[in-house]
PDB file of C-alpha atoms in Angstrom:
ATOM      1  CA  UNK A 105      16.457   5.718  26.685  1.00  0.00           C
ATOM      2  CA  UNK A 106      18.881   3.170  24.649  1.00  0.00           C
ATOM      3  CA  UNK A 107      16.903   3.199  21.109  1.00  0.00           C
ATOM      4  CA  UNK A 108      17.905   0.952  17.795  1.00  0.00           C
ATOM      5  CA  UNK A 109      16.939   2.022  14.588  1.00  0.00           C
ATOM      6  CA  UNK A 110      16.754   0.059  11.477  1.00  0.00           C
ATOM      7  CA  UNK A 111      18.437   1.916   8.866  1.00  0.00           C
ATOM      8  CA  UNK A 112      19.065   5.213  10.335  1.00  0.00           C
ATOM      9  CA  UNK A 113      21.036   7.296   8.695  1.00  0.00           C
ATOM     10  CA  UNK A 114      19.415   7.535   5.317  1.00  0.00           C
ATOM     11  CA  UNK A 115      16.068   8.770   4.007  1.00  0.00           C
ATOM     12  CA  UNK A 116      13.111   8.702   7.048  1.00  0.00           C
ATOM     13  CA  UNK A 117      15.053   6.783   9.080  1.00  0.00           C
ATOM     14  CA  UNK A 118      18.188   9.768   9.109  1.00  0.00           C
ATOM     15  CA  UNK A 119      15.132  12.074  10.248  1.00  0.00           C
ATOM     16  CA  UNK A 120      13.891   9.904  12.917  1.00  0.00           C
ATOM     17  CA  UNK A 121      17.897   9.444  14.431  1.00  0.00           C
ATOM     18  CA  UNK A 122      18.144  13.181  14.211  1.00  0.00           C
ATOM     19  CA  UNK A 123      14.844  13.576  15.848  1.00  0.00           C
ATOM     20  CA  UNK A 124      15.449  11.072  18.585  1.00  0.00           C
ATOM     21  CA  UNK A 125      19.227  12.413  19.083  1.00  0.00           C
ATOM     22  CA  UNK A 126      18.028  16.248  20.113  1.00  0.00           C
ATOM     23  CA  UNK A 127      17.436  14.751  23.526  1.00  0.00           C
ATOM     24  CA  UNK A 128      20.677  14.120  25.114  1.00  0.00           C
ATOM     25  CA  UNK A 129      18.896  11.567  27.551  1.00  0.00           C
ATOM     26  CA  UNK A 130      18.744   9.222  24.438  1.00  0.00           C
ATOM     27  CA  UNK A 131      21.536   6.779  23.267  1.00  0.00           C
ATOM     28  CA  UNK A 132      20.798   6.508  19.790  1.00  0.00           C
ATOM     29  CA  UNK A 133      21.971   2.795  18.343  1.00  0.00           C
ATOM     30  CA  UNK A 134      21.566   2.923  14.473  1.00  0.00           C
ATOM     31  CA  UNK A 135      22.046   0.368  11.500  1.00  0.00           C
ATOM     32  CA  UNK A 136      23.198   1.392   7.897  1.00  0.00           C
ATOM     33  CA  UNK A 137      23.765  -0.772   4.788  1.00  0.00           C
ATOM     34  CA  UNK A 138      25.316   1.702   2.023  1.00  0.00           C
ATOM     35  CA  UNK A 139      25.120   5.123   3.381  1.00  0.00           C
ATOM     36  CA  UNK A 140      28.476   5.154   5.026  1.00  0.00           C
ATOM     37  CA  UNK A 141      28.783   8.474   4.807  1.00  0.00           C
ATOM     38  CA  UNK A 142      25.369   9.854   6.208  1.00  0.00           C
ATOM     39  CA  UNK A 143      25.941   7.264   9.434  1.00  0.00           C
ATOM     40  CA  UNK A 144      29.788   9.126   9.717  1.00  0.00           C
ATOM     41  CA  UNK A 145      28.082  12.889   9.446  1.00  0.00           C
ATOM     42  CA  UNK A 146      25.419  11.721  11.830  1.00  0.00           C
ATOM     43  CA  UNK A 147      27.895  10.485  14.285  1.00  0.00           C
ATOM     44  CA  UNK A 148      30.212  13.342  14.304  1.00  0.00           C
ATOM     45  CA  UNK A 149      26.996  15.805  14.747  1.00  0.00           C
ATOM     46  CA  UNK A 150      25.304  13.425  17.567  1.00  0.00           C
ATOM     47  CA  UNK A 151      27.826  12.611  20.356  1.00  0.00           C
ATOM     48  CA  UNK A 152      24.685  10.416  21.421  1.00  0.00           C
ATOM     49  CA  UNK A 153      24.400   8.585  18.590  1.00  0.00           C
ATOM     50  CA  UNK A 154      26.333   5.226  17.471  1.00  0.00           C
ATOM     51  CA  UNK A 155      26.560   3.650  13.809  1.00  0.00           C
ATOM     52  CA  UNK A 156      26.165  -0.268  13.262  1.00  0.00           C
ATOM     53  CA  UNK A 157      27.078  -1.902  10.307  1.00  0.00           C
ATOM     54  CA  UNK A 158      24.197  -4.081   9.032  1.00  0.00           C
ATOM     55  CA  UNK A 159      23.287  -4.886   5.000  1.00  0.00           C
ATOM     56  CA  UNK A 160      20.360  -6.995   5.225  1.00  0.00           C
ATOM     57  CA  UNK A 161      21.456  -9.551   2.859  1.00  0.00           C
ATOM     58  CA  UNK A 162      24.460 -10.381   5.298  1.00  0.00           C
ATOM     59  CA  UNK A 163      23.353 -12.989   7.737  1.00  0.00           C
ATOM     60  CA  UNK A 164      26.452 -12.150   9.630  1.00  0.00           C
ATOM     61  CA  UNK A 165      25.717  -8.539  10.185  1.00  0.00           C
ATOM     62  CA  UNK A 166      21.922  -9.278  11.460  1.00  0.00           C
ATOM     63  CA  UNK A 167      23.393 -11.703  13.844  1.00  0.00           C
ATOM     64  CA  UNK A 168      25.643  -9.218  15.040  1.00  0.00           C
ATOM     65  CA  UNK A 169      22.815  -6.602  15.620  1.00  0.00           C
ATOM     66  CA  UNK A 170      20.967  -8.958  17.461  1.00  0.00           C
ATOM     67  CA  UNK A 171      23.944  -9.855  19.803  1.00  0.00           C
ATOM     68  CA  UNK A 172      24.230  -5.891  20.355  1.00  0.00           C
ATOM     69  CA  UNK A 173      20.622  -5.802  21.239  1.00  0.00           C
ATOM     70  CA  UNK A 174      21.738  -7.953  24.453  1.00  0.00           C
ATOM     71  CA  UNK A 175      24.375  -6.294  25.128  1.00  0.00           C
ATOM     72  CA  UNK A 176      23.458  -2.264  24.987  1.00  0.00           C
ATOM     73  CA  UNK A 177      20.108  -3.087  27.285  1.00  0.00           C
ATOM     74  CA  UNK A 178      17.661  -1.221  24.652  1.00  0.00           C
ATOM     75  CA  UNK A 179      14.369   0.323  25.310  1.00  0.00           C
ATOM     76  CA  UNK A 180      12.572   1.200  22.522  1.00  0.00           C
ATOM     77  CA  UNK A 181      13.533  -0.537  18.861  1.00  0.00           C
ATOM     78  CA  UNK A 182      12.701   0.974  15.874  1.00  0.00           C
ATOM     79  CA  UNK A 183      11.893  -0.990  12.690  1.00  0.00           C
ATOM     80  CA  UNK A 184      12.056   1.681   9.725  1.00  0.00           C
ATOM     81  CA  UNK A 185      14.916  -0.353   7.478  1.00  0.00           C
ATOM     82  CA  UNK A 186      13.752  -1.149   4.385  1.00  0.00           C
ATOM     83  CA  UNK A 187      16.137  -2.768   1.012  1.00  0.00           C
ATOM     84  CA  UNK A 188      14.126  -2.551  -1.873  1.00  0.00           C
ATOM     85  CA  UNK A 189      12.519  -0.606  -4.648  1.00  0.00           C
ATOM     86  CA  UNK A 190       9.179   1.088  -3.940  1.00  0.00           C
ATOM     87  CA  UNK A 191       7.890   0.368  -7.601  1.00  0.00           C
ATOM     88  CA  UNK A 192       9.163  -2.412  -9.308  1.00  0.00           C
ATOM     89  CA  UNK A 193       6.557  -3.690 -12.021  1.00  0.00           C
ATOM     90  CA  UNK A 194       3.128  -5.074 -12.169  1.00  0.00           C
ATOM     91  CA  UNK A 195       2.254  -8.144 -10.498  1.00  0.00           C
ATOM     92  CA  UNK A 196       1.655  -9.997 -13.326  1.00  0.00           C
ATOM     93  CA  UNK A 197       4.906  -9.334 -14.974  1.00  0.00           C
ATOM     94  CA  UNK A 198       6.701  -9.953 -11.543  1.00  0.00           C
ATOM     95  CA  UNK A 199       9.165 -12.621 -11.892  1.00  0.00           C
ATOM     96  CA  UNK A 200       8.218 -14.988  -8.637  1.00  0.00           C
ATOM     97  CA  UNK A 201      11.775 -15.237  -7.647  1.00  0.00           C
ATOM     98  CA  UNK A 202      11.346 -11.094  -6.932  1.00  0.00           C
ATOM     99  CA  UNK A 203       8.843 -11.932  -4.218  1.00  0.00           C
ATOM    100  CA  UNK A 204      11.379 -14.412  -2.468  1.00  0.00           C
ATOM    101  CA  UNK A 205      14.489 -12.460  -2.215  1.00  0.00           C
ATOM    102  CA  UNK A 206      12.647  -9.309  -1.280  1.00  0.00           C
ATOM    103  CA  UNK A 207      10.991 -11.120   1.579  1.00  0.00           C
ATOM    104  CA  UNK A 208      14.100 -12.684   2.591  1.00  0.00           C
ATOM    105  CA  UNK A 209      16.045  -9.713   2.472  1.00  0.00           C
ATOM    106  CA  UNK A 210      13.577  -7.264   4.467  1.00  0.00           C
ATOM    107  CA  UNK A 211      11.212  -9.670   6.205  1.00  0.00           C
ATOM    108  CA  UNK A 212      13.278 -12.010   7.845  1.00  0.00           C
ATOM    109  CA  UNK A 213      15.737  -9.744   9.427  1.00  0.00           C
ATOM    110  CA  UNK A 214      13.139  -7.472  10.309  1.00  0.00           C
ATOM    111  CA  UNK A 215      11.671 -10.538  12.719  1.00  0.00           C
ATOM    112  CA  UNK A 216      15.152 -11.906  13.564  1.00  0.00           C
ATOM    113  CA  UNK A 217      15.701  -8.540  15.459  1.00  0.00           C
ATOM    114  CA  UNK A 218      12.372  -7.921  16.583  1.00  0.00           C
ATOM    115  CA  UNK A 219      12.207 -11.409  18.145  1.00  0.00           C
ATOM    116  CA  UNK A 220      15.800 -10.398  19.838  1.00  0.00           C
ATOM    117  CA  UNK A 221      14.695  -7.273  21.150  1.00  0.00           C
ATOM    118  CA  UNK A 222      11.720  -8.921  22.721  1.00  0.00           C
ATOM    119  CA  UNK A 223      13.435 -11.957  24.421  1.00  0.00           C
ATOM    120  CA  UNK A 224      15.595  -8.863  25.966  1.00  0.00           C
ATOM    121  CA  UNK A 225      12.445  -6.847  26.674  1.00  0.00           C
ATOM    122  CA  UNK A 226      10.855  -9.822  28.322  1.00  0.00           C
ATOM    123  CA  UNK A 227      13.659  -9.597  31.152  1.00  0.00           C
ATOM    124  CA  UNK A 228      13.126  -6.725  32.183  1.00  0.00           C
ATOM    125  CA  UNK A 229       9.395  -6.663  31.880  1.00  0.00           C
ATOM    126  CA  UNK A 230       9.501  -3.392  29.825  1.00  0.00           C
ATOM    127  CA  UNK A 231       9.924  -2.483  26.125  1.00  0.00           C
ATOM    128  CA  UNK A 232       8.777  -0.991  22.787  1.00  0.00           C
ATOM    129  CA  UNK A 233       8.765  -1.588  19.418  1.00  0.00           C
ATOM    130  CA  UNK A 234       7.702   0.464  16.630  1.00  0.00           C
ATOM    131  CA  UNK A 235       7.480  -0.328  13.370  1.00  0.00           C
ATOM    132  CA  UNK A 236       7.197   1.805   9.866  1.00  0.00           C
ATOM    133  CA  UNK A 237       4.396   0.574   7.629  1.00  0.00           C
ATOM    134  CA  UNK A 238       3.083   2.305   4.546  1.00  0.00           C
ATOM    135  CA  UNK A 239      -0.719   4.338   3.933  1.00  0.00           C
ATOM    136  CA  UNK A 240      -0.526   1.990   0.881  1.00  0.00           C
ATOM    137  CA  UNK A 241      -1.913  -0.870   2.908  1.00  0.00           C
ATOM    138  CA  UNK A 242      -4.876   1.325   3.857  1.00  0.00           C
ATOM    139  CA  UNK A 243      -5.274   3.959   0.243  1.00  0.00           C
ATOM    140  CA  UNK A 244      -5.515   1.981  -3.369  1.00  0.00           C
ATOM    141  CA  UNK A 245      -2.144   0.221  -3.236  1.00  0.00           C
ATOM    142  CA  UNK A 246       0.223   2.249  -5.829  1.00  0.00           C
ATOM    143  CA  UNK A 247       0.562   0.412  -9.212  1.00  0.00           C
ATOM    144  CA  UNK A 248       3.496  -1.707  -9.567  1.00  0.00           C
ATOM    145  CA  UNK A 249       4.231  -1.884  -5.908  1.00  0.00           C
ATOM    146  CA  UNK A 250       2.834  -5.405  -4.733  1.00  0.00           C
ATOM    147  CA  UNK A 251       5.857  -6.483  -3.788  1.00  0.00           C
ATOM    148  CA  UNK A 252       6.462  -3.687  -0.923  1.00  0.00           C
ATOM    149  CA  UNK A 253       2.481  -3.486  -0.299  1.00  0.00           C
ATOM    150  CA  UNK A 254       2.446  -7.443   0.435  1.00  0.00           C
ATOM    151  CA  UNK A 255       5.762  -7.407   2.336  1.00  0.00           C
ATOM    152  CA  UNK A 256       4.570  -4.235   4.708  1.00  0.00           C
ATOM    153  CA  UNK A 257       1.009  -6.382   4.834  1.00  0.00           C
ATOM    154  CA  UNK A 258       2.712  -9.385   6.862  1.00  0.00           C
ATOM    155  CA  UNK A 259       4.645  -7.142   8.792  1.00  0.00           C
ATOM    156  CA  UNK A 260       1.641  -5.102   9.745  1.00  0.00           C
ATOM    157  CA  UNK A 261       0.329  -8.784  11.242  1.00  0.00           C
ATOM    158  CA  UNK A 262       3.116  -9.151  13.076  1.00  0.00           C
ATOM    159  CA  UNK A 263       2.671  -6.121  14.885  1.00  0.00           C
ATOM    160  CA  UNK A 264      -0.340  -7.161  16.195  1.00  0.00           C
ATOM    161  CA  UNK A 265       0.979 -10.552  17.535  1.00  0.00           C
ATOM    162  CA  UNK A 266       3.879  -8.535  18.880  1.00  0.00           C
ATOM    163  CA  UNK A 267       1.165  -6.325  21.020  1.00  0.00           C
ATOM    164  CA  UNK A 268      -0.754  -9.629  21.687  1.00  0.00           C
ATOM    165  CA  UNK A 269       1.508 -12.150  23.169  1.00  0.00           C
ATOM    166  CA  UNK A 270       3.809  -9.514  24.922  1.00  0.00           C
ATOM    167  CA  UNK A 271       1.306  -7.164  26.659  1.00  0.00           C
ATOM    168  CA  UNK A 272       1.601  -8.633  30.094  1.00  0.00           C
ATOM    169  CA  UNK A 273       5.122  -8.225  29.939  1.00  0.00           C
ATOM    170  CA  UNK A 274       4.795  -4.513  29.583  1.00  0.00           C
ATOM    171  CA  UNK A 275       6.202  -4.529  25.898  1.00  0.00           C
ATOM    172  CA  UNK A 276       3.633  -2.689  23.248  1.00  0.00           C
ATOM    173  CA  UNK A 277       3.809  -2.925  19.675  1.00  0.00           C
ATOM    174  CA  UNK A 278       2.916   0.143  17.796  1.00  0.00           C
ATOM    175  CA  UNK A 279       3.134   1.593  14.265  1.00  0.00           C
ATOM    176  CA  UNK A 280       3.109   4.363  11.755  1.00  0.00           C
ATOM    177  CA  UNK A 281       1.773   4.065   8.477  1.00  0.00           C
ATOM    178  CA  UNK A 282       3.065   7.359   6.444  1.00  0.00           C
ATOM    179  CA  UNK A 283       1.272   8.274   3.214  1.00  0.00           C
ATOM    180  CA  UNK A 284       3.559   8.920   0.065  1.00  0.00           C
ATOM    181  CA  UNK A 285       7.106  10.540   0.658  1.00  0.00           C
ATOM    182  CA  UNK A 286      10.554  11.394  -1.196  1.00  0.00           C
ATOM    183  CA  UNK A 287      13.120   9.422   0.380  1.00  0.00           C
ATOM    184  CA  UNK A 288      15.839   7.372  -1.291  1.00  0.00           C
ATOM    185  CA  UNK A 289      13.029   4.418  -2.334  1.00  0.00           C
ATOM    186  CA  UNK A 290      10.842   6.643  -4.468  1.00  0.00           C
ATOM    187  CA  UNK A 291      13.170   9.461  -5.701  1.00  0.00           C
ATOM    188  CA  UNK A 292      13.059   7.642  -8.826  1.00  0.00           C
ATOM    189  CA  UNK A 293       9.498   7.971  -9.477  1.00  0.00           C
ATOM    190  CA  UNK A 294       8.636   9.796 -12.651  1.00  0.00           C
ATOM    191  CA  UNK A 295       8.308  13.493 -11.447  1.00  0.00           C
ATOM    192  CA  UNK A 296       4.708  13.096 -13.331  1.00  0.00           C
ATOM    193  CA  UNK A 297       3.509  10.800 -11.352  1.00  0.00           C
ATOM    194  CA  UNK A 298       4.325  12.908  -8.041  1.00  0.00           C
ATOM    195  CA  UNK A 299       3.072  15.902  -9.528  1.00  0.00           C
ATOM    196  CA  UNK A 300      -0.276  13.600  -9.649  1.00  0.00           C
ATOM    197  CA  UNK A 301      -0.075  12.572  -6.025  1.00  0.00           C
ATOM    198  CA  UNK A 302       0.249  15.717  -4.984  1.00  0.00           C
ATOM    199  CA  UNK A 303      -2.522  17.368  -7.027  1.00  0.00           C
ATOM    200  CA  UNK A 304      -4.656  14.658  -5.355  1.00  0.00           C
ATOM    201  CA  UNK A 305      -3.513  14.990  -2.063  1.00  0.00           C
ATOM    202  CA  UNK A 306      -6.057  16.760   0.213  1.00  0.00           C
ATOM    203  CA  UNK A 307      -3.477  19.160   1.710  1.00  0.00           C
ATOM    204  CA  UNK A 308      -1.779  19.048  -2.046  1.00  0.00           C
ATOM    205  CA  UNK A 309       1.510  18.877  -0.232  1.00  0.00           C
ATOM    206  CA  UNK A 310       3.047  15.338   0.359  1.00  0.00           C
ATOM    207  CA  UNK A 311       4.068  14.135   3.743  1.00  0.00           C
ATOM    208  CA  UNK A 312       7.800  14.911   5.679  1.00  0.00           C
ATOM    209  CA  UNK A 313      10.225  12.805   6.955  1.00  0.00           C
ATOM    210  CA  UNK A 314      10.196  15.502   9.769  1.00  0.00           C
ATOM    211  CA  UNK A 315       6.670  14.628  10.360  1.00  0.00           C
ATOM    212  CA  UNK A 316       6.691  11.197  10.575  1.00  0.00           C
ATOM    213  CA  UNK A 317       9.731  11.358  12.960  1.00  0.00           C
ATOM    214  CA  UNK A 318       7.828  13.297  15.135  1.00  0.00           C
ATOM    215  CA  UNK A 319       5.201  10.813  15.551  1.00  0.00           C
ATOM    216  CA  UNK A 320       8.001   8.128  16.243  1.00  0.00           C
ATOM    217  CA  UNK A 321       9.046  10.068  18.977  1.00  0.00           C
ATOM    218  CA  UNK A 322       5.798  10.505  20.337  1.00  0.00           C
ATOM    219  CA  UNK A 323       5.640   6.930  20.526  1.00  0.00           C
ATOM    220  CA  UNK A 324       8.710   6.469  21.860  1.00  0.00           C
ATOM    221  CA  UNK A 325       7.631   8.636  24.949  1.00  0.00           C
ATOM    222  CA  UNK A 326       3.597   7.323  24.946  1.00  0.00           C
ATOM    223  CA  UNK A 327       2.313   5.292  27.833  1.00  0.00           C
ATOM    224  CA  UNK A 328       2.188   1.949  27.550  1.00  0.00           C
ATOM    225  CA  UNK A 329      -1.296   2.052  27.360  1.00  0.00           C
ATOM    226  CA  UNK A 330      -0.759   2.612  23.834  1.00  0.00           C
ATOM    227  CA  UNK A 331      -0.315  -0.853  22.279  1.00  0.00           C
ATOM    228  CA  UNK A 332      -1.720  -2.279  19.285  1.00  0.00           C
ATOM    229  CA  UNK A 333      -2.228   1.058  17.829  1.00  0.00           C
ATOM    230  CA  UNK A 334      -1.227   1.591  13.840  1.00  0.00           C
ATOM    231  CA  UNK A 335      -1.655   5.513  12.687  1.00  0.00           C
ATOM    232  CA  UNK A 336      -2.323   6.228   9.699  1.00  0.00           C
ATOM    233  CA  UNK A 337      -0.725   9.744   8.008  1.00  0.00           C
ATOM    234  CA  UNK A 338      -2.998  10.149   5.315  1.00  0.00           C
ATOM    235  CA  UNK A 339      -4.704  13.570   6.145  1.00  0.00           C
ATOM    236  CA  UNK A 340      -8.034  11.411   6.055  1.00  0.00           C
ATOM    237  CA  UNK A 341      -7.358  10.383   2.513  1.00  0.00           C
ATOM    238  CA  UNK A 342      -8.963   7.131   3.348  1.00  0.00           C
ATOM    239  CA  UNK A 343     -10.727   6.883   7.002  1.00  0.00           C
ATOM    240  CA  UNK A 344     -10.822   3.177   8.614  1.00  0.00           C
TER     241      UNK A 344
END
């Protein structure tokens, strides 16, 4: 399979390349932003694997993914890339500006490139995209996080009009919605606070990369009788 990943070679989404790249019959298509230097190591351990430039802020860079996604024939995209701070501050003390440049910078290329991969998936009648959410749209949203919670909300819709309107086409629209992790967005979290999470977990153990990357492959391979489908990895914190 030719997969592209959204900012894969830092945090979950290094986990998910390296998961993806173990099978040789995979061409693994990756974008990076900052982590240079992860995409280079990931490269030079993966002959399967190939970096793309792409900082979601440059316009440029997301048209040039998008033009790739025509070019490299993809079958399965992966939307895990995500700019941003997990906690910022409280809503109320949000400046409203925060909520605009955040949803420009992580919202709107996320659907530029979706709606790419689609248009190419919608040739050839066959296709999948899965998408990273967040438990925090299903558990008490974390405090100070309403900008991430409302951004992964719309996206979250979106996946469900991506299942909707493309079924017939053979194209499903999936996603995973991991509970807490440490990853580069929430390694600044006061170790207090994590200490908490994990005291109320109910494995008291938080949630892997590995993990999650495991269920992304398991999408990647499902049948596409498996569309519309979010799961949740919350070890039943909260049960919808």
């Amino acid at each position: 399979m030719n997969i592209l990943i959204t900012g894969g070679a830092s945090g979950l989404g290094e986990a998910i390349t390296r998961k993806l790249a173990e099978d040789k019959g995979n061409t693994i298509y990756f974008t990076y932003s900052r982590s240079e230097e992860k995409a280079n190591r990931l490269v030079s351990e993966f002959s399967n694997t190939r970096q793309v430039k792409c900082d979601f802020s440059n316009l440029k860079e997301i048209q040039n993914v998008c033009e790739l996604i025509n070019e490299i024939d993809i079958d399965v995209l992966i939307n895990n890339a995500y700019q941003g701070k997990f906690i910022q501050t409280y809503f109320h003390k949000t400046n409203s500006e925060d909520f605009n440049s955040d949803f420009q910078e992580n919202i709107i290329p996320t659907l530029s490139i979706t709606q790419a991969a689609i248009l190419a998936f919608r040739k050839k009648k066959a296709g999948k995209i899965i998408t990273i959410l967040s438990a925090a749209l299903i558990n008490n949203p974390p405090i100070g996080a309403s900008i991430y919670v409302a951004n992964k909300a719309y996206i979250e819709q979106m996946t469900k009009v991506w299942a909707s309107e493309n079924m017939k086409f053979n194209i499903t629209s999936n996603s995973i919605s991991p509970s807490f992790m440490l990853t580069g967005m929430t390694n600044e979290m006061d170790e207090r606070i994590v200490e908490q999470i994990i005291d109320k977990h109910p494995l008291k153990k938080l949630l892997t990369k590995e993990e999650v990357a495991n269920t992304v492959e398991f999408l990647a391979k499902a049948s596409q009788h498996i569309n519309g489908v979010n799961i949740v990895m919350n070890a039943a914190e909260t049960i919808i």
